[in-house]
Structures are given as structure tokens and as C-alpha cells.
Amino acid sequence: MRFLPSPRRLLAVYVILYVAILYFPVLLLPVFSFNDSATPKLPLVGFTFRWYESLAGNAAMQGAAWNSLIVGVSAAVLSTVLGICAARAITRHRFRGKGPASALIMAPLILPEIIIAISLLVVLLGLGLQLSLVTVILGHLLICLPYSVTVLVSGFEGFDPSMEEASRDLGETSFGTLRRVTLPMLAPSIVSSLLVTFTISLDEFILAFFLSGTEPTLPVYIWGQLRFAAKLPNVLSLGSILIAASLVLLTAAEIFRRRAERKMELRP
Amino acid sequence: MRSFRSQQDPECGIVTTGIPGQIEELNLDPSAPILPVQRTGRESISRFLRSETGKGWLTISPPLLYAMLLLIGPIIVIVANSFWSQDYLTIDRTFTLENYRAALTEPIYRDLLMRSLFISVTVAFVTVVLAYPIAWFVSFYGGRYKGLWLFIITVPFWSGYLLRILSWKVILGYKGVLNTGLMHLGVITEPLSSLIYNVNAVIITLAHSWAAFAILPLFVSLEKLDRSLLEAAADLGDGPVRRFLRITLPLTIPGIIAALMIVMIPTVGDYVTPKLVGGKDGVMIANAIQVQFGRASNWPLGAALAVSTMIIVSLVAGTIVLALAGLKRLLK
């Protein structure tokens, strides 16, 4: 009986296994992006930078990267601004219909993306709009908004509304209060929201695939390259860069989110 | 009808429908029957805007209007489209149920719908069963590092949706990592062709993709669980299995339901996974919808497929919720 592991130890083994499997596919791409072989297979044959080097002169890829940057920054800024409105209303006001209103804003989180994509496509084309980066931004804004709201709601909950009241009582205008009290208190949450939504936009494929027209974002560009087996190593190196960028951005977002939480602990 | 749905705001005594765009219109309506005091429109609007309800609606209106214009509006258009028909390049707007007949009775669409439902329900249950112990571990043994654990577990979910699926294609492919690895080790001599391009490959890939997302609602409901109940049960002589079945499981059913829904509903419409690892046997309904909006260019049929999918997945979701609620009563 002594040899049987305790349930707690079994659980620990399970957790380690689970996390390892979770990360395995994510870390596999970078491994093969350095492998000196045109197809990803075992055993590994040798180390090379050439798949990364060939990205350097790739104008189409750089165009897609530029598009992704434009879309990501726009979606992040707009969704954070709208997110501040929503989070403020949710945390600072009591009003009839708040539940349904916030549920509607959060709905894109649970809807299949293909449904959002085709309905936007039909409406935008019906309005006579050309598909462009703008239409991608409109779509990304919709799916980024729930994440902004989540991050910012905890930001608003993290500081005492009486600070805003005090500022107004001391003679600041509404705008002055916003600029000198609310926004500085919210700053870590705002940065966190910007980083998270930028990452989501950078990563998003389905909406961009349906709404991007002739200007691909990076995931749409990668999708196009998957048709050519010979381009796979380049896709792996580009994908590895994207994953690394996402990890860095998300870690930064998490650090800022924690900073916001720590502010909350300072509350009296 | 209006007076039935309207409610009187106690603070400013004006009529609100709960829809911000309609407030102004209603107040300006001189025949509005239940206004207690006749005021000029401008006065009651400014009163409304100063009330708590008015401030709330005003603050939430930019994101709310955006969601209405770009989510509810387009979904209404899609539903309308599903009752029309495609006449070569134009859309014939006479009402027809033909698209729904095709979507629900033609074998190809019926099979795709059933397969998509089967895949999404399976993925949801597999994900939740596998994630439950992890959520348990983080909630009970996470200590100061709960936040860090959640971050570590959810990060793969946030990064590289397309790339993770591609990675599974690289792993499971005929000349992929698993096959070449096993051959290198001498376990097999011929590559296994059963790894990819079937329903199993789709389920594995989706379950991996959504694993992290299921953790969050489970974790939240485990956090809410009152630990003293477990201690009380232990003091009264219940063993760990009995404690789990009679306390932890029933009290975390809301979290289980949320986790199932948050995985099941989005996965039913997944497009990339069946396309990359599903092959001919793993095609799902989203692929058929995409064809109607792309090559086949039959928007009304595509719309009817999309609407049918959403209605059927909602019905299945409702059934699962009812079944689990029944289970909860049974366990208690």
C-alpha cells in the first residue's frame, strides 16, 4: 500500500501533464522553425536561421504585418474607449435594463465567430461598402469589446468613487475630474485592456478572413500561404514570431492588470 | 401594448422603454397616455438625463449602440435573408421557407449539422471533465499563486488560434511529427493514416484549443464554494467521494453549465479546424455556410444554415442545462 501515490500527488502529476500538453503544440512550431528541413518531421536534422532570413525580403508578408498593426492599434484604442463607457455605466450607475444591455455588449464572446462574420459581411456589402481594413476594424471592435469591458470593470471596482466626488467638490470640472482623477486611477487597467485587445486582434482570423477584401492581415496571409507546401517552413517562422509577440504582450498586460489589483488592496 | 411594456421611472416620472433610442421619441409624443404631468419634451429629456437611470443609459449608450448596429442589426438582416431566395445575381424578397427545407431535410446539410453538434457537445464535455481537476487544483492548492496559475493556463488560449490548429496538423499529419517520430523509434513501420482527416482529429484539436477557456467558470464556482461545508461533511463522517458527489459537484453545477456553454456554442461554428485537420470526413456546418457566402454565392441558403445552427445549438444547450439542473436536485 505504501507504494500507491497519494491522491494529491496524482493530482499534481495530472496538472503538470495537462500544462505540458497545453503548451506542446504552441512550442512545437518554434522548434521546427529552426529545423533545417523543408518539412516538419522527426528526427530534427540541424539548426538554421534561413526560414527567418527569407522573411526579411518578403514584401507581401511585411504588408500584411503593417495591416495587422493598423487594425490592431485601431481596434485596441476604440474598444478601450467604448469599454470605459460600458465599464463605467456597469460599475457606477444603477439603472433598469443594465443586465440586458451589458449582456448584449458581452454577447460576441459566446457567439460563433462565423455567425458574426457572415452577418457583418452581408450588411456591409449591402450598404455598398468596399471590404477594407476599416471593415476588419469594425468587426474586431465587436469581439474585442467584451475583453475590454471585463478588464476595465475590475479597474473601476478597484478605486473608490468618493475620490471622484472629492475632486468635484473641490471645484474640478467633470472633464478635469476625468483627466486628473479617473484616468490616472484607471491607467493600469487601460494599458492592460489595450494590450489584450491588440493581441486578440493580431490573432483573429475568421472575421479578418471574411471582411478583409484585398488587404490581408497576418493570419489571413498565413492562411493563404498554407496552400503551398513549400512555404510551410516560412509560415512556421512567421508563426513563431507571432506567438512570441503574443506571449510578450499578454505577459505585459497581466503585469499591468496586477498593478491595478494592487491599487485595489490599498483601498481603506 | 406600449403601456403594457413601459415602466415608470420612480425618480423622474417619465416613461422609459428600456431602449435608449426610443426615450426621446416617447417623451415628445403628446398622446403618451401614462405621463403623469405634461411637460415640454426638452424639460423631461433634461430631467431624464440627470436621473440615475438617464446617466446610466447615457454612459453605456456608445458601446450599446455599437453592439446594436453591428451585432443585432446584422443578425436581423441575416434572419430576413434566410426567408428570401437567390435569383442569380439578385435576391428575390418574396417570403419562402425553401431555404429551411433545404437546410433541415437535405441529407448533406442535415449530416453536417448533426456532426457539428456531435463534435461541439463532445468537445464541451471532454474539455470540462479534463479541466475540472485543474480548476480544483488551482482553487484548493493555488494559495498565493492562483492568479499566476490561471495566467499560465490561459495564455495558450490567447495566442495563435490559427497557429495552434496548424500545429496539430503538423503533429498528426501523415508525414507529421507523431508518425515520423514513432517510425524513428521503431514503434511502427508504416505511417498511421488514421491520425488526421477525421472527426477524432477535429475533436482533439478543438478540445485542446478550448481547454483553457473552460477553466475560468469552473474556477470561479469552486472559489465560491463554502469550504466549511466540506469540513462539516468530513466531521460527520463523509469520505472524499461522498463529499464530492453531495457537496462540491452540486454546488459547482452552475460553473459546469457555464463552462459547457462557453465551449459548446462557439465550437459548433468552427471553420478553421475542420478545414485544416478534418479532411473529407470532418467537414462541419461552418464550411458549408462559408461556401454559400463564397463560391456558391447563395446568401439566403447560407443564412438559413446559420440561423438553423444557432437555433438547434440553443435547443441542445437548453436541454443540457435542464438535465444538469435535474442532476443537481437528484444529488442533493
XYZ file of C-alpha atoms in Angstrom:
600
model
C 0.000 0.000 0.000
C 2.897 2.376 0.705
C 3.754 2.424 -2.986
C 0.405 3.849 -4.041
C 0.772 7.592 -4.667
C -1.469 9.858 -2.626
C -4.423 11.494 -4.392
C -2.823 14.886 -4.010
C 0.357 13.713 -5.704
C -1.688 12.163 -8.505
C -3.412 15.495 -8.961
C -0.066 17.291 -9.142
C 1.149 14.857 -11.814
C -2.074 15.408 -13.740
C -1.668 19.189 -13.577
C 1.902 19.007 -14.871
C 0.843 16.700 -17.689
C -2.091 18.937 -18.577
C 0.001 22.099 -18.737
C 2.665 20.285 -20.768
C 0.090 19.130 -23.333
C -1.431 22.615 -23.381
C 1.918 24.129 -24.314
C 3.264 21.338 -26.501
C 1.658 22.467 -29.806
C 2.446 26.110 -29.063
C 6.130 25.369 -28.519
C 6.378 22.849 -31.335
C 6.198 25.461 -34.108
C 9.252 27.416 -32.885
C 11.242 24.162 -32.629
C 10.541 23.267 -36.249
C 11.037 26.835 -37.424
C 14.757 26.383 -36.634
C 14.930 22.913 -38.175
C 16.975 22.670 -41.359
C 14.390 20.683 -43.305
C 11.681 21.709 -45.770
C 9.072 19.565 -43.988
C 8.480 19.395 -40.242
C 9.360 15.831 -39.252
C 11.372 13.897 -36.700
C 14.240 13.468 -36.116
C 15.404 17.078 -36.172
C 18.227 17.488 -38.671
C 20.038 20.706 -37.869
C 19.778 24.282 -36.728
C 19.170 27.081 -39.210
C 18.064 30.708 -39.337
C 17.274 30.588 -43.032
C 13.480 30.434 -42.660
C 13.655 33.630 -40.663
C 16.105 35.243 -43.073
C 13.773 34.657 -46.008
C 11.041 36.608 -44.204
C 13.196 39.718 -44.309
C 12.793 40.290 -48.048
C 9.130 39.277 -48.190
C 7.170 42.386 -49.168
C 3.741 40.696 -49.097
C 4.349 39.491 -45.534
C 5.531 42.913 -44.429
C 2.434 44.489 -45.989
C 0.275 42.052 -44.031
C 2.199 42.835 -40.842
C 1.612 46.540 -41.413
C -2.117 45.885 -41.974
C -2.281 43.859 -38.765
C -0.603 46.691 -36.887
C -3.093 49.276 -38.187
C -6.079 47.044 -37.441
C -4.748 46.032 -34.025
C -3.981 49.549 -32.825
C -7.310 50.932 -34.077
C -9.361 48.084 -32.616
C -7.491 48.292 -29.300
C -7.919 52.054 -28.900
C -11.581 52.131 -29.976
C -12.555 49.112 -27.903
C -10.835 50.528 -24.832
C -12.646 53.860 -25.235
C -16.035 52.144 -25.652
C -15.063 49.729 -22.889
C -14.505 52.625 -20.478
C -18.069 53.866 -21.176
C -19.550 50.419 -20.636
C -17.482 49.621 -17.549
C -18.296 52.987 -16.008
C -22.026 52.522 -16.550
C -21.877 48.975 -15.172
C -19.917 49.846 -12.027
C -21.056 53.391 -11.214
C -24.725 53.558 -12.180
C -27.805 51.633 -11.173
C -30.408 51.603 -13.888
C -33.195 49.486 -15.246
C -32.107 47.326 -18.163
C -28.443 47.247 -17.156
C -28.379 43.445 -17.243
C -29.691 43.041 -20.816
C -27.579 45.969 -22.046
C -24.332 44.537 -20.713
C -25.307 41.043 -21.873
C -25.666 42.399 -25.400
C -22.229 44.020 -25.266
C -20.702 40.770 -23.955
C -22.573 38.527 -26.434
C -19.818 38.318 -29.095
C -17.773 36.380 -26.534
C -20.009 33.347 -26.880
C -21.400 33.617 -30.425
C -19.699 31.521 -33.098
C -17.451 33.889 -34.998
C -18.724 32.666 -38.348
C -22.197 33.978 -37.485
C -20.805 37.429 -36.643
C -18.629 37.343 -39.764
C -21.337 36.494 -42.297
C -23.917 38.865 -40.825
C -21.429 41.746 -40.884
C -20.385 40.777 -44.407
C -23.960 40.846 -45.716
C -24.743 44.181 -44.060
C -21.515 45.937 -45.046
C -21.775 44.789 -48.661
C -25.484 45.659 -48.621
C -24.598 49.202 -47.569
C -22.322 49.381 -50.588
C -19.099 49.495 -48.565
C -15.888 48.124 -50.031
C -14.191 45.482 -47.911
C -11.046 47.029 -46.475
C -9.060 47.336 -43.280
C -11.867 49.551 -41.966
C -14.380 46.708 -42.196
C -11.936 44.411 -40.374
C -11.554 47.042 -37.636
C -15.362 47.275 -37.281
C -15.545 43.504 -36.806
C -12.585 43.306 -34.433
C -14.011 46.116 -32.326
C -17.099 43.996 -31.749
C -15.175 40.968 -30.458
C -12.559 42.996 -28.537
C -15.157 44.981 -26.606
C -16.143 42.195 -24.136
C -12.493 41.727 -23.153
C -12.017 45.478 -22.624
C -15.156 45.619 -20.517
C -14.006 42.700 -18.334
C -10.598 44.255 -17.686
C -11.973 47.766 -17.117
C -14.846 46.711 -14.845
C -12.291 45.348 -12.409
C -10.338 48.585 -12.872
C -13.347 50.696 -11.892
C -14.147 48.383 -8.998
C -10.576 48.892 -7.860
C -10.904 52.513 -6.855
C -13.218 54.385 -4.569
C -15.883 56.556 -6.286
C -15.562 59.030 -3.416
C -12.254 60.195 -4.924
C -14.142 61.463 -7.968
C -16.730 63.100 -5.704
C -13.979 64.769 -3.694
C -12.442 66.140 -6.868
C -15.768 67.610 -7.971
C -16.433 69.031 -4.508
C -13.054 70.707 -4.612
C -14.084 72.510 -7.760
C -12.780 70.382 -10.633
C -14.987 70.254 -13.722
C -16.272 66.882 -14.949
C -13.582 66.857 -17.589
C -10.920 67.839 -15.075
C -12.023 65.019 -12.791
C -11.872 62.576 -15.672
C -8.410 63.727 -16.713
C -6.847 64.202 -13.286
C -8.531 61.515 -11.164
C -10.398 58.837 -13.102
C -7.958 58.205 -15.933
C -4.797 58.126 -13.751
C -6.503 55.696 -11.364
C -7.609 53.554 -14.286
C -4.275 53.754 -16.133
C -3.040 50.204 -15.401
C -6.386 48.730 -16.472
C -6.423 50.872 -19.611
C -2.939 49.690 -20.602
C -3.960 46.101 -19.854
C -7.087 46.467 -21.991
C -5.080 47.957 -24.880
C -2.553 45.124 -24.799
C -5.115 42.327 -24.516
C -7.332 43.660 -27.290
C -4.361 44.308 -29.567
C -3.296 40.687 -29.087
C -6.812 39.421 -29.802
C -6.989 41.473 -32.985
C -3.492 40.370 -34.045
C -4.520 36.755 -33.568
C -8.041 36.891 -35.008
C -8.621 35.024 -38.246
C -12.283 34.354 -39.114
C -13.565 37.950 -39.151
C -10.444 39.152 -40.945
C -10.811 36.324 -43.480
C -14.374 37.354 -44.359
C -14.014 41.123 -44.080
C -10.510 41.981 -45.294
C -11.009 42.134 -49.075
C -7.660 42.540 -50.819
C -5.658 43.695 -47.801
C -4.788 40.645 -45.699
C -3.843 40.763 -42.037
C -1.090 38.407 -40.865
C -3.349 35.413 -40.052
C -5.115 35.808 -43.415
C -1.721 35.982 -45.141
C -0.633 32.820 -43.309
C -3.852 31.086 -44.366
C -3.092 31.923 -47.998
C 0.432 30.518 -47.669
C -0.832 27.202 -46.278
C -1.913 26.207 -49.786
C 1.742 25.879 -50.757
C 3.510 23.012 -49.002
C 6.905 24.533 -49.850
C 6.048 27.691 -47.886
C 5.391 25.783 -44.659
C 8.800 26.466 -43.025
C 8.327 30.201 -43.663
C 4.882 30.008 -42.116
C 6.389 28.279 -39.088
C 8.988 31.002 -38.594
C 6.430 33.792 -39.055
C 4.033 31.962 -36.736
C 6.752 31.610 -34.102
C 7.368 35.357 -34.194
C 3.626 35.964 -33.798
C 3.357 33.575 -30.854
C 6.370 35.171 -29.193
C 4.866 38.642 -29.698
C 1.527 37.494 -28.240
C 3.244 35.984 -25.196
C 5.184 39.185 -24.533
C 2.075 41.373 -24.943
C -0.077 39.157 -22.728
C 2.564 38.991 -20.021
C 2.808 42.781 -20.066
C -0.995 43.019 -19.878
C -1.023 40.663 -16.900
C 1.622 42.745 -15.110
C -0.462 45.892 -15.573
C -3.635 44.105 -14.503
C -1.909 43.047 -11.294
C -0.726 46.563 -10.703
C -4.376 47.634 -10.920
C -5.288 44.908 -8.440
C -2.603 46.029 -6.040
C -4.090 49.505 -6.131
C -7.316 47.910 -5.021
C -5.604 46.388 -1.978
C -4.575 49.871 -0.888
C -8.218 50.810 -0.531
C -9.191 51.709 3.028
C -49.111 47.461 -25.969
C -46.877 50.352 -25.147
C -48.318 50.978 -21.747
C -48.007 47.287 -21.031
C -44.291 47.202 -21.754
C -43.386 50.605 -20.428
C -42.376 51.254 -16.910
C -42.485 54.372 -14.905
C -39.189 55.648 -13.646
C -39.733 56.477 -9.988
C -37.165 59.229 -9.937
C -38.267 61.474 -12.733
C -41.713 60.260 -13.515
C -41.212 59.775 -17.222
C -41.761 56.775 -19.391
C -38.858 54.628 -20.460
C -38.974 51.587 -22.634
C -35.538 50.458 -21.638
C -34.298 51.238 -25.121
C -32.217 54.412 -25.249
C -33.090 55.401 -28.795
C -36.791 55.424 -28.021
C -36.812 57.600 -24.958
C -36.752 60.873 -26.805
C -39.411 59.793 -29.234
C -41.718 58.686 -26.452
C -41.436 61.862 -24.460
C -42.169 64.005 -27.448
C -45.286 62.002 -28.139
C -48.144 64.186 -26.863
C -50.587 61.294 -26.799
C -48.440 59.203 -24.456
C -51.172 58.055 -22.111
C -49.469 57.469 -18.805
C -47.364 60.583 -18.394
C -48.394 61.894 -15.022
C -47.556 65.539 -15.707
C -47.494 67.176 -19.115
C -44.059 68.646 -19.627
C -42.331 70.028 -22.622
C -40.139 67.445 -24.351
C -36.954 69.340 -23.692
C -37.619 69.616 -19.983
C -38.352 65.943 -19.497
C -35.320 64.925 -21.553
C -33.003 67.020 -19.420
C -34.689 65.690 -16.287
C -34.245 62.170 -17.561
C -30.590 62.757 -18.347
C -29.992 63.996 -14.813
C -31.707 60.982 -13.252
C -29.664 57.926 -12.267
C -31.299 55.822 -14.995
C -30.648 58.517 -17.561
C -26.990 58.873 -16.615
C -26.585 55.116 -16.771
C -28.132 54.860 -20.220
C -26.194 57.857 -21.468
C -22.887 56.391 -20.284
C -23.493 52.939 -21.718
C -25.029 54.197 -24.964
C -21.876 54.406 -27.149
C -20.880 50.720 -26.739
C -24.522 49.652 -26.635
C -25.408 51.449 -29.859
C -22.322 49.928 -31.469
C -23.398 46.426 -30.446
C -26.928 47.094 -31.687
C -25.804 48.465 -35.031
C -23.123 45.868 -35.731
C -24.490 42.798 -33.991
C -28.270 42.898 -33.582
C -28.830 44.787 -36.850
C -26.773 42.356 -38.958
C -28.328 39.328 -37.245
C -31.813 40.653 -38.107
C -30.653 41.104 -41.701
C -29.372 37.519 -41.764
C -32.674 36.207 -40.421
C -34.520 38.223 -43.083
C -32.188 36.882 -45.763
C -32.932 33.334 -44.712
C -36.567 33.806 -45.820
C -35.620 35.174 -49.265
C -34.134 33.413 -52.249
C -31.197 33.876 -54.587
C -32.131 34.621 -58.172
C -28.756 34.503 -59.971
C -27.183 37.827 -59.064
C -30.142 39.411 -57.323
C -32.078 38.498 -54.217
C -35.773 37.754 -54.566
C -37.513 39.126 -51.486
C -40.676 37.085 -51.583
C -41.142 35.114 -48.383
C -40.141 31.461 -48.666
C -39.323 28.585 -46.319
C -37.469 26.757 -49.073
C -34.031 27.522 -47.532
C -35.071 25.989 -44.236
C -36.495 22.967 -46.005
C -33.104 22.534 -47.711
C -31.117 23.222 -44.535
C -33.075 20.784 -42.385
C -34.001 17.980 -44.789
C -31.317 17.705 -47.447
C -29.037 14.879 -46.303
C -25.802 16.778 -46.833
C -26.784 19.706 -44.604
C -28.558 17.500 -42.088
C -25.456 15.338 -41.736
C -23.177 18.359 -41.372
C -25.444 19.866 -38.722
C -25.624 16.614 -36.763
C -21.874 16.118 -36.996
C -21.182 19.688 -35.880
C -23.487 19.246 -32.905
C -21.923 15.905 -32.019
C -18.437 17.408 -32.232
C -19.264 20.505 -30.184
C -21.102 18.586 -27.446
C -18.295 16.010 -27.229
C -15.623 18.712 -27.137
C -17.530 20.596 -24.426
C -17.861 17.535 -22.166
C -14.281 16.330 -22.755
C -12.978 19.825 -22.056
C -14.971 20.243 -18.859
C -14.121 16.785 -17.494
C -10.417 17.312 -18.152
C -10.432 20.900 -16.869
C -12.340 20.268 -13.635
C -9.396 18.772 -11.711
C -7.206 21.654 -12.869
C -9.703 24.253 -11.669
C -9.962 22.261 -8.414
C -6.204 22.217 -8.027
C -5.843 25.969 -8.608
C -8.744 26.813 -6.303
C -7.766 24.498 -3.421
C -3.973 24.383 -3.637
C -3.147 27.538 -5.627
C -2.534 29.613 -2.481
C -0.972 32.958 -3.321
C -0.275 31.856 -6.859
C -3.844 31.369 -8.056
C -3.564 34.341 -10.411
C -0.277 33.121 -11.808
C -1.674 29.617 -12.368
C -4.698 30.985 -14.211
C -2.429 33.132 -16.336
C -0.151 30.189 -17.211
C -3.113 28.009 -18.124
C -4.988 30.587 -20.183
C -2.057 32.024 -22.145
C -2.042 29.328 -24.858
C -5.716 30.076 -25.442
C -4.977 33.709 -26.216
C -2.136 33.214 -28.623
C -2.219 31.904 -32.146
C -5.634 30.348 -32.807
C -4.736 29.580 -36.412
C -1.214 28.511 -35.499
C -2.302 26.072 -32.798
C -4.533 24.296 -35.297
C -1.716 24.319 -37.827
C 0.491 22.821 -35.161
C -1.912 19.896 -34.724
C -1.825 19.376 -38.475
C 1.975 19.220 -38.245
C 1.725 16.758 -35.337
C -0.986 14.461 -36.687
C -0.179 14.637 -40.411
C 0.616 11.532 -42.492
C 4.261 12.592 -42.665
C 3.889 14.577 -39.465
C 5.761 14.675 -36.195
C 3.914 11.814 -34.477
C 4.202 9.399 -37.400
C 7.839 10.195 -38.223
C 8.699 10.146 -34.512
C 7.119 6.734 -33.958
C 8.771 5.361 -37.101
C 12.129 6.727 -35.963
C 11.667 4.940 -32.640
C 10.700 1.771 -34.495
C 7.241 1.506 -32.930
C 5.577 1.473 -36.341
C 6.957 0.775 -39.786
C 4.261 2.449 -41.856
C 2.779 5.893 -41.103
C -0.656 5.683 -39.475
C -3.259 7.231 -41.761
C -5.944 7.261 -39.074
C -4.457 10.190 -37.127
C -5.661 13.060 -39.270
C -8.543 13.985 -41.588
C -11.347 12.557 -39.476
C -13.746 13.553 -36.717
C -11.328 12.462 -33.977
C -8.640 14.832 -35.192
C -11.193 17.675 -35.112
C -12.267 16.761 -31.574
C -8.677 16.535 -30.285
C -7.727 19.859 -31.825
C -10.833 21.696 -30.620
C -10.625 20.219 -27.127
C -7.042 21.416 -26.912
C -7.938 24.846 -28.261
C -10.730 25.404 -25.760
C -9.239 23.657 -22.729
C -8.139 26.852 -21.060
C -11.395 28.669 -21.548
C -13.377 26.062 -19.616
C -11.131 26.503 -16.565
C -12.306 30.038 -15.774
C -16.017 29.466 -14.998
C -15.171 26.235 -13.144
C -12.566 28.053 -11.076
C -14.977 30.872 -10.239
C -17.661 28.481 -8.994
C -15.140 26.457 -6.965
C -13.932 29.680 -5.370
C -17.493 30.454 -4.296
C -17.844 27.055 -2.633
C -18.064 27.438 1.122
C -15.196 25.320 2.477
C -16.812 24.935 5.872
C -19.475 22.735 4.253
C -16.744 20.285 3.260
C -15.302 20.342 6.770
C -18.718 19.774 8.266
C -19.313 16.800 5.984
C -15.889 15.382 6.893
C -16.646 15.810 10.610
C -19.904 13.971 10.122
C -18.031 11.082 8.565
C -18.399 11.558 4.808
C -15.479 10.265 2.759
C -13.885 12.258 -0.070
C -16.031 10.663 -2.808
C -19.263 11.284 -0.932
C -18.200 14.854 -0.157
C -17.507 15.477 -3.812
C -20.781 13.973 -5.024
C -23.005 15.556 -2.395
C -21.402 18.966 -1.906
C -18.781 20.027 -4.422
C -20.446 18.704 -7.559
C -23.982 20.007 -6.919
C -22.719 23.400 -5.803
C -20.467 23.822 -8.828
C -23.113 22.808 -11.375
C -23.593 26.478 -12.396
C -19.879 26.659 -13.236
C -20.080 23.381 -15.135
C -23.044 24.677 -17.138
C -21.240 27.944 -17.934
C -18.099 26.076 -18.979
C -20.064 23.696 -21.227
C -21.872 26.576 -22.937
C -18.791 28.736 -23.365
C -17.126 25.850 -25.225
C -20.068 24.247 -26.997
C -21.692 27.277 -28.638
C -18.602 28.778 -30.306
C -17.177 25.410 -31.393
C -20.310 24.385 -33.286
C -19.412 27.076 -35.826
C -15.677 26.462 -36.043
C -14.346 26.869 -39.543
C -10.574 26.502 -39.429
C -10.230 23.226 -37.512
C -12.361 21.094 -39.871
C -10.689 22.791 -42.829
C -7.129 22.038 -41.649
C -7.405 18.675 -39.850
C -10.932 17.454 -40.656
C -10.460 16.350 -44.248
C -13.459 14.995 -46.131
C -14.928 13.187 -43.119
C -14.536 16.059 -40.688
C -16.314 18.833 -42.596
C -18.561 20.919 -40.348
C -21.522 23.230 -40.925
C -19.378 26.392 -40.924
C -17.600 25.116 -44.032
C -20.957 24.757 -45.803
C -22.003 28.237 -44.651
C -18.763 29.712 -45.940
C -19.287 28.046 -49.342
C -22.725 29.666 -49.648
C -21.272 33.089 -48.913
C -18.280 32.476 -51.166
C -18.120 30.233 -54.207
C -21.739 29.057 -54.338
C -22.958 32.586 -53.665
C -26.352 31.648 -52.275
C -26.669 34.020 -49.339
C -30.225 33.075 -48.350
C -29.327 29.386 -48.072
C -26.164 30.259 -46.129
C -28.242 32.474 -43.845
C -30.788 29.702 -43.254
C -27.953 27.273 -42.413
C -26.510 29.776 -39.939
C -29.872 30.502 -38.301
C -30.759 26.788 -38.094
C -27.399 26.058 -36.488
C -27.904 28.735 -33.861
C -31.454 27.629 -33.066
C -30.543 23.953 -32.825
C -27.444 24.580 -30.708
C -29.553 26.764 -28.395
C -32.093 23.964 -28.037
C -29.362 21.453 -27.245
C -27.829 23.913 -24.791
C -31.201 24.368 -23.109
C -31.665 20.606 -22.814
C -28.229 20.210 -21.239
C -28.939 22.995 -18.752
C -32.248 21.374 -17.747
C -30.638 17.939 -17.457
C -27.852 19.263 -15.228
C -30.312 21.200 -13.089
C -32.216 17.919 -12.635
C -28.976 16.153 -11.732
C -28.280 18.815 -9.122
C -31.638 18.185 -7.443
C -31.022 14.452 -7.593
C -27.609 14.724 -5.922
C -28.890 16.925 -3.157
